[in-house]
PDB file of C-alpha atoms in Angstrom:
ATOM      1  CA  MET A  74     -19.011 -28.644  -5.392  1.00  0.00           C
ATOM      2  CA  ALA A  75     -19.197 -25.139  -3.950  1.00  0.00           C
ATOM      3  CA  ARG A  76     -18.593 -24.581  -0.243  1.00  0.00           C
ATOM      4  CA  TYR A  77     -21.365 -22.688   1.538  1.00  0.00           C
ATOM      5  CA  PHE A  78     -20.482 -20.072   4.168  1.00  0.00           C
ATOM      6  CA  ASP A  79     -23.198 -18.685   6.436  1.00  0.00           C
ATOM      7  CA  VAL A  80     -21.645 -15.387   7.572  1.00  0.00           C
ATOM      8  CA  HIS A  81     -23.022 -12.987  10.169  1.00  0.00           C
ATOM      9  CA  PRO A  82     -24.063  -9.723   8.416  1.00  0.00           C
ATOM     10  CA  GLU A  83     -22.746  -7.392  11.121  1.00  0.00           C
ATOM     11  CA  ASN A  84     -19.948  -9.384  12.744  1.00  0.00           C
ATOM     12  CA  PRO A  85     -18.458 -11.619  10.029  1.00  0.00           C
ATOM     13  CA  GLN A  86     -16.675 -14.639  11.465  1.00  0.00           C
ATOM     14  CA  ARG A  87     -12.954 -14.159  10.830  1.00  0.00           C
ATOM     15  CA  ARG A  88     -12.424 -17.867  10.290  1.00  0.00           C
ATOM     16  CA  ALA A  89     -15.052 -18.032   7.559  1.00  0.00           C
ATOM     17  CA  ILE A  90     -13.721 -14.894   5.858  1.00  0.00           C
ATOM     18  CA  GLY A  91     -10.200 -16.343   6.014  1.00  0.00           C
ATOM     19  CA  GLN A  92     -11.352 -19.596   4.438  1.00  0.00           C
ATOM     20  CA  VAL A  93     -13.055 -17.745   1.581  1.00  0.00           C
ATOM     21  CA  VAL A  94      -9.902 -15.684   0.955  1.00  0.00           C
ATOM     22  CA  ASP A  95      -7.853 -18.914   0.879  1.00  0.00           C
ATOM     23  CA  ILE A  96     -10.186 -20.153  -1.861  1.00  0.00           C
ATOM     24  CA  LEU A  97      -9.720 -16.896  -3.791  1.00  0.00           C
ATOM     25  CA  ARG A  98      -5.925 -17.142  -3.482  1.00  0.00           C
ATOM     26  CA  GLU A  99      -6.079 -20.670  -4.891  1.00  0.00           C
ATOM     27  CA  ASP A 100      -7.684 -19.249  -8.061  1.00  0.00           C
ATOM     28  CA  GLY A 101     -11.212 -19.913  -6.854  1.00  0.00           C
ATOM     29  CA  LEU A 102     -14.379 -18.167  -7.985  1.00  0.00           C
ATOM     30  CA  ILE A 103     -16.919 -17.045  -5.386  1.00  0.00           C
ATOM     31  CA  ALA A 104     -20.458 -15.682  -5.213  1.00  0.00           C
ATOM     32  CA  TYR A 105     -20.736 -12.999  -2.524  1.00  0.00           C
ATOM     33  CA  PRO A 106     -23.204 -10.335  -1.305  1.00  0.00           C
ATOM     34  CA  THR A 107     -22.762  -6.594  -1.734  1.00  0.00           C
ATOM     35  CA  ASP A 108     -24.840  -3.509  -0.933  1.00  0.00           C
ATOM     36  CA  SER A 109     -26.408  -3.692  -4.394  1.00  0.00           C
ATOM     37  CA  CYS A 110     -26.816  -7.426  -5.053  1.00  0.00           C
ATOM     38  CA  PHE A 111     -24.820 -10.657  -5.267  1.00  0.00           C
ATOM     39  CA  ALA A 112     -21.693 -10.682  -7.399  1.00  0.00           C
ATOM     40  CA  LEU A 113     -19.236 -13.185  -8.823  1.00  0.00           C
ATOM     41  CA  GLY A 114     -15.653 -12.500  -7.762  1.00  0.00           C
ATOM     42  CA  CYS A 115     -12.075 -13.724  -8.199  1.00  0.00           C
ATOM     43  CA  GLN A 116      -8.542 -12.387  -7.886  1.00  0.00           C
ATOM     44  CA  LEU A 117      -7.248  -9.916 -10.468  1.00  0.00           C
ATOM     45  CA  GLY A 118      -4.685 -12.296 -11.936  1.00  0.00           C
ATOM     46  CA  ASN A 119      -7.043 -15.266 -12.138  1.00  0.00           C
ATOM     47  CA  LYS A 120      -7.423 -15.680 -15.908  1.00  0.00           C
ATOM     48  CA  GLN A 121      -9.409 -18.886 -15.531  1.00  0.00           C
ATOM     49  CA  GLY A 122     -11.716 -17.127 -13.062  1.00  0.00           C
ATOM     50  CA  ILE A 123     -12.370 -14.356 -15.594  1.00  0.00           C
ATOM     51  CA  ASP A 124     -13.160 -16.958 -18.255  1.00  0.00           C
ATOM     52  CA  ARG A 125     -15.522 -18.714 -15.836  1.00  0.00           C
ATOM     53  CA  ILE A 126     -17.402 -15.462 -15.145  1.00  0.00           C
ATOM     54  CA  ARG A 127     -17.713 -14.839 -18.893  1.00  0.00           C
ATOM     55  CA  SER A 128     -19.003 -18.383 -19.367  1.00  0.00           C
ATOM     56  CA  ILE A 129     -21.545 -18.241 -16.507  1.00  0.00           C
ATOM     57  CA  ARG A 130     -22.923 -14.882 -17.646  1.00  0.00           C
ATOM     58  CA  LYS A 131     -22.386 -15.364 -21.423  1.00  0.00           C
ATOM     59  CA  LEU A 132     -20.435 -12.092 -21.667  1.00  0.00           C
ATOM     60  CA  ASP A 133     -18.616 -10.700 -24.697  1.00  0.00           C
ATOM     61  CA  ASP A 134     -15.372  -8.707 -24.737  1.00  0.00           C
ATOM     62  CA  ARG A 135     -17.236  -5.388 -24.530  1.00  0.00           C
ATOM     63  CA  HIS A 136     -18.330  -6.113 -20.981  1.00  0.00           C
ATOM     64  CA  HIS A 137     -16.890  -3.888 -18.261  1.00  0.00           C
ATOM     65  CA  PHE A 138     -15.609  -5.893 -15.330  1.00  0.00           C
ATOM     66  CA  THR A 139     -15.561  -4.119 -11.981  1.00  0.00           C
ATOM     67  CA  LEU A 140     -12.739  -3.858  -9.478  1.00  0.00           C
ATOM     68  CA  VAL A 141     -14.417  -3.865  -6.064  1.00  0.00           C
ATOM     69  CA  CYS A 142     -12.088  -1.859  -3.827  1.00  0.00           C
ATOM     70  CA  GLN A 143     -11.828  -1.537  -0.063  1.00  0.00           C
ATOM     71  CA  ASP A 144     -11.271   2.229  -0.028  1.00  0.00           C
ATOM     72  CA  PHE A 145     -10.426   5.264  -2.119  1.00  0.00           C
ATOM     73  CA  ALA A 146      -6.671   4.820  -1.714  1.00  0.00           C
ATOM     74  CA  GLN A 147      -6.872   1.353  -3.229  1.00  0.00           C
ATOM     75  CA  LEU A 148      -9.168   2.547  -6.012  1.00  0.00           C
ATOM     76  CA  GLY A 149      -6.632   5.224  -6.951  1.00  0.00           C
ATOM     77  CA  GLN A 150      -3.999   2.584  -7.727  1.00  0.00           C
ATOM     78  CA  PHE A 151      -6.071   1.151 -10.572  1.00  0.00           C
ATOM     79  CA  VAL A 152      -7.761   4.116 -12.291  1.00  0.00           C
ATOM     80  CA  HIS A 153      -6.805   7.661 -13.291  1.00  0.00           C
ATOM     81  CA  VAL A 154      -8.881  10.215 -11.366  1.00  0.00           C
ATOM     82  CA  ASP A 155      -8.591  13.961 -11.999  1.00  0.00           C
ATOM     83  CA  ASN A 156      -9.691  16.572  -9.446  1.00  0.00           C
ATOM     84  CA  VAL A 157     -13.241  17.025 -10.746  1.00  0.00           C
ATOM     85  CA  VAL A 158     -13.884  13.287 -10.940  1.00  0.00           C
ATOM     86  CA  PHE A 159     -12.182  12.790  -7.577  1.00  0.00           C
ATOM     87  CA  ARG A 160     -14.694  15.019  -5.827  1.00  0.00           C
ATOM     88  CA  ALA A 161     -17.689  13.376  -7.505  1.00  0.00           C
ATOM     89  CA  VAL A 162     -16.528   9.830  -6.798  1.00  0.00           C
ATOM     90  CA  LYS A 163     -15.406  10.613  -3.253  1.00  0.00           C
ATOM     91  CA  ALA A 164     -18.820  12.100  -2.436  1.00  0.00           C
ATOM     92  CA  SER A 165     -20.566   8.937  -3.658  1.00  0.00           C
ATOM     93  CA  THR A 166     -18.481   6.278  -1.919  1.00  0.00           C
ATOM     94  CA  PRO A 167     -18.889   3.921  -0.274  1.00  0.00           C
ATOM     95  CA  GLY A 168     -22.192   3.145  -1.950  1.00  0.00           C
ATOM     96  CA  SER A 169     -24.097   1.500  -4.775  1.00  0.00           C
ATOM     97  CA  TYR A 170     -22.214   3.094  -7.656  1.00  0.00           C
ATOM     98  CA  THR A 171     -19.821   1.751 -10.274  1.00  0.00           C
ATOM     99  CA  PHE A 172     -17.590   4.286 -12.012  1.00  0.00           C
ATOM    100  CA  ILE A 173     -16.016   3.659 -15.408  1.00  0.00           C
ATOM    101  CA  LEU A 174     -12.618   5.324 -15.591  1.00  0.00           C
ATOM    102  CA  PRO A 175      -9.351   5.084 -17.558  1.00  0.00           C
ATOM    103  CA  ALA A 176      -7.283   2.225 -16.153  1.00  0.00           C
ATOM    104  CA  THR A 177      -3.707   2.432 -14.899  1.00  0.00           C
ATOM    105  CA  LYS A 178      -1.035  -0.108 -15.829  1.00  0.00           C
ATOM    106  CA  GLU A 179      -1.881  -2.008 -12.650  1.00  0.00           C
ATOM    107  CA  VAL A 180      -4.954  -3.446 -14.393  1.00  0.00           C
ATOM    108  CA  PRO A 181      -4.363  -6.555 -16.532  1.00  0.00           C
ATOM    109  CA  ARG A 182      -5.051  -5.807 -20.193  1.00  0.00           C
ATOM    110  CA  ARG A 183      -7.629  -8.568 -20.562  1.00  0.00           C
ATOM    111  CA  LEU A 184      -9.871  -6.769 -18.051  1.00  0.00           C
ATOM    112  CA  LEU A 185     -10.014  -3.541 -20.020  1.00  0.00           C
ATOM    113  CA  HIS A 186     -12.726  -2.436 -22.421  1.00  0.00           C
ATOM    114  CA  ALA A 187     -11.312  -3.449 -25.804  1.00  0.00           C
ATOM    115  CA  LYS A 188     -11.400   0.056 -27.323  1.00  0.00           C
ATOM    116  CA  LYS A 189     -11.586   2.527 -24.442  1.00  0.00           C
ATOM    117  CA  LYS A 190      -8.968   0.961 -22.101  1.00  0.00           C
ATOM    118  CA  THR A 191     -11.311   1.609 -19.192  1.00  0.00           C
ATOM    119  CA  VAL A 192     -12.452  -0.458 -16.226  1.00  0.00           C
ATOM    120  CA  GLY A 193     -15.252  -0.229 -13.679  1.00  0.00           C
ATOM    121  CA  VAL A 194     -14.461   0.490 -10.020  1.00  0.00           C
ATOM    122  CA  ARG A 195     -16.579   0.677  -6.902  1.00  0.00           C
ATOM    123  CA  ILE A 196     -16.339   0.843  -3.099  1.00  0.00           C
ATOM    124  CA  PRO A 197     -19.202  -1.090  -1.488  1.00  0.00           C
ATOM    125  CA  ASP A 198     -21.009  -0.162   1.710  1.00  0.00           C
ATOM    126  CA  HIS A 199     -21.393  -3.726   3.004  1.00  0.00           C
ATOM    127  CA  VAL A 200     -19.811  -5.134   6.163  1.00  0.00           C
ATOM    128  CA  VAL A 201     -19.138  -8.636   4.807  1.00  0.00           C
ATOM    129  CA  THR A 202     -17.705  -7.397   1.514  1.00  0.00           C
ATOM    130  CA  GLN A 203     -15.445  -4.983   3.370  1.00  0.00           C
ATOM    131  CA  ALA A 204     -14.233  -7.770   5.673  1.00  0.00           C
ATOM    132  CA  LEU A 205     -13.438  -9.876   2.624  1.00  0.00           C
ATOM    133  CA  LEU A 206     -11.526  -7.056   0.931  1.00  0.00           C
ATOM    134  CA  ALA A 207      -9.590  -6.251   4.105  1.00  0.00           C
ATOM    135  CA  GLU A 208      -8.469  -9.866   4.459  1.00  0.00           C
ATOM    136  CA  LEU A 209      -7.632 -10.212   0.744  1.00  0.00           C
ATOM    137  CA  GLY A 210      -5.626  -6.980   0.629  1.00  0.00           C
ATOM    138  CA  GLU A 211      -6.488  -6.203  -2.999  1.00  0.00           C
ATOM    139  CA  PRO A 212      -9.579  -5.526  -5.115  1.00  0.00           C
ATOM    140  CA  LEU A 213     -11.945  -8.304  -6.125  1.00  0.00           C
ATOM    141  CA  LEU A 214     -12.510  -8.651  -9.836  1.00  0.00           C
ATOM    142  CA  SER A 215     -16.289  -8.807  -9.990  1.00  0.00           C
ATOM    143  CA  SER A 216     -19.413  -8.934 -12.100  1.00  0.00           C
ATOM    144  CA  THR A 217     -23.071  -8.785 -11.054  1.00  0.00           C
ATOM    145  CA  LEU A 218     -24.564 -12.242 -10.581  1.00  0.00           C
ATOM    146  CA  LEU A 219     -27.091 -11.887 -13.370  1.00  0.00           C
ATOM    147  CA  LEU A 220     -27.598 -15.099 -15.323  1.00  0.00           C
ATOM    148  CA  PRO A 221     -28.343 -14.910 -19.058  1.00  0.00           C
ATOM    149  CA  ASP A 222     -31.797 -16.483 -18.652  1.00  0.00           C
ATOM    150  CA  GLN A 223     -32.862 -14.096 -15.882  1.00  0.00           C
ATOM    151  CA  GLU A 224     -34.000 -10.473 -15.927  1.00  0.00           C
ATOM    152  CA  GLU A 225     -32.991  -9.754 -12.311  1.00  0.00           C
ATOM    153  CA  PRO A 226     -29.889 -10.692 -10.285  1.00  0.00           C
ATOM    154  CA  MET A 227     -30.040 -13.650  -7.911  1.00  0.00           C
ATOM    155  CA  THR A 228     -30.623 -12.604  -4.276  1.00  0.00           C
ATOM    156  CA  GLN A 229     -30.741 -15.754  -2.120  1.00  0.00           C
ATOM    157  CA  GLY A 230     -27.535 -17.491  -1.051  1.00  0.00           C
ATOM    158  CA  TRP A 231     -29.086 -20.967  -0.819  1.00  0.00           C
ATOM    159  CA  ASP A 232     -30.609 -20.550  -4.300  1.00  0.00           C
ATOM    160  CA  ILE A 233     -27.229 -19.518  -5.713  1.00  0.00           C
ATOM    161  CA  LYS A 234     -25.580 -22.536  -4.075  1.00  0.00           C
ATOM    162  CA  GLU A 235     -28.187 -24.836  -5.594  1.00  0.00           C
ATOM    163  CA  ARG A 236     -28.000 -23.281  -9.057  1.00  0.00           C
ATOM    164  CA  LEU A 237     -24.250 -22.678  -9.339  1.00  0.00           C
ATOM    165  CA  GLU A 238     -22.641 -25.243  -7.050  1.00  0.00           C
ATOM    166  CA  HIS A 239     -20.782 -26.897  -9.941  1.00  0.00           C
ATOM    167  CA  VAL A 240     -19.441 -23.674 -11.492  1.00  0.00           C
ATOM    168  CA  VAL A 241     -18.310 -21.648  -8.448  1.00  0.00           C
ATOM    169  CA  ASP A 242     -16.088 -22.677  -5.544  1.00  0.00           C
ATOM    170  CA  ALA A 243     -17.791 -20.858  -2.673  1.00  0.00           C
ATOM    171  CA  VAL A 244     -21.000 -19.026  -1.831  1.00  0.00           C
ATOM    172  CA  ILE A 245     -21.184 -16.485   1.001  1.00  0.00           C
ATOM    173  CA  ASP A 246     -24.633 -16.007   2.488  1.00  0.00           C
ATOM    174  CA  SER A 247     -25.136 -13.170   4.988  1.00  0.00           C
ATOM    175  CA  GLY A 248     -28.900 -12.862   4.718  1.00  0.00           C
ATOM    176  CA  GLU A 249     -30.610 -10.044   2.912  1.00  0.00           C
ATOM    177  CA  CYS A 250     -28.529  -7.887   0.587  1.00  0.00           C
ATOM    178  CA  GLY A 251     -29.463  -5.467  -2.151  1.00  0.00           C
ATOM    179  CA  VAL A 252     -31.671  -6.593  -5.014  1.00  0.00           C
ATOM    180  CA  GLU A 253     -30.810  -3.864  -7.517  1.00  0.00           C
ATOM    181  CA  PRO A 254     -27.511  -3.551  -9.426  1.00  0.00           C
ATOM    182  CA  THR A 255     -25.292  -0.514  -8.972  1.00  0.00           C
ATOM    183  CA  THR A 256     -25.832   2.715 -10.821  1.00  0.00           C
ATOM    184  CA  VAL A 257     -23.089   2.946 -13.457  1.00  0.00           C
ATOM    185  CA  ILE A 258     -21.504   6.318 -14.240  1.00  0.00           C
ATOM    186  CA  ASP A 259     -19.011   6.603 -17.118  1.00  0.00           C
ATOM    187  CA  PHE A 260     -16.400   9.288 -16.441  1.00  0.00           C
ATOM    188  CA  SER A 261     -14.003   8.173 -19.180  1.00  0.00           C
ATOM    189  CA  SER A 262     -14.638  11.335 -21.237  1.00  0.00           C
ATOM    190  CA  GLY A 263     -14.346  13.613 -18.194  1.00  0.00           C
ATOM    191  CA  GLU A 264     -18.082  14.310 -18.028  1.00  0.00           C
ATOM    192  CA  PRO A 265     -20.496  11.976 -16.198  1.00  0.00           C
ATOM    193  CA  GLU A 266     -22.627   9.763 -18.426  1.00  0.00           C
ATOM    194  CA  ILE A 267     -25.273   7.621 -16.757  1.00  0.00           C
ATOM    195  CA  VAL A 268     -24.888   4.179 -18.330  1.00  0.00           C
ATOM    196  CA  ARG A 269     -27.249   2.301 -16.023  1.00  0.00           C
ATOM    197  CA  ARG A 270     -29.722   3.563 -13.453  1.00  0.00           C
ATOM    198  CA  GLY A 271     -29.669   1.286 -10.427  1.00  0.00           C
ATOM    199  CA  ALA A 272     -29.488   1.431  -6.643  1.00  0.00           C
ATOM    200  CA  GLY A 273     -27.492   4.683  -6.424  1.00  0.00           C
ATOM    201  CA  ASP A 274     -29.201   8.088  -6.721  1.00  0.00           C
ATOM    202  CA  THR A 275     -28.354   9.637 -10.109  1.00  0.00           C
ATOM    203  CA  SER A 276     -29.429  13.227  -9.344  1.00  0.00           C
ATOM    204  CA  ARG A 277     -25.925  14.464  -8.548  1.00  0.00           C
ATOM    205  CA  PHE A 278     -24.733  13.329 -11.993  1.00  0.00           C
ATOM    206  CA  GLU A 279     -27.518  14.917 -14.034  1.00  0.00           C
TER     207      GLU A 279
END
């Protein structure tokens, strides 16, 4: 049975954030809000959590997981970023973008794209997500909360709790969050390729 946390959108309660992080550190899987939409998240080393995300979303091994990072310094530990890409990514973060980049050895192999050895990274512009990342001290392995029988991501915390309470361990509800997934930009070849048009403006990558 998932625990439900009603968290203030501008001043997240430290106790609640700490309790959610405890759940993550005990190999829990959470549903949490971001500036684009709700996401499923677990710790990087949580193999069972990864399998649970795949099961909930019916994902295959070609799916790009995303490392949701607190800041650019943290992001740089997990992906290779050259000078040109650095400027483009830096100018777009924090925000509703996911960037696909070559992974460093810090990223567990099972998270990488099977052929390209890439991973998605993003830095969200959301107070509650940032509080969670600050307390956790590492990226959250994440995937958009888009169920296989739905065309759009889930957006209401209480609805997520009702629908997923037996397959996740916690749901964070901080009121309204984004309803559109991130814009995904693939920089793995050095040139930007728009993979998915979403909440982030694509004009700077065209």
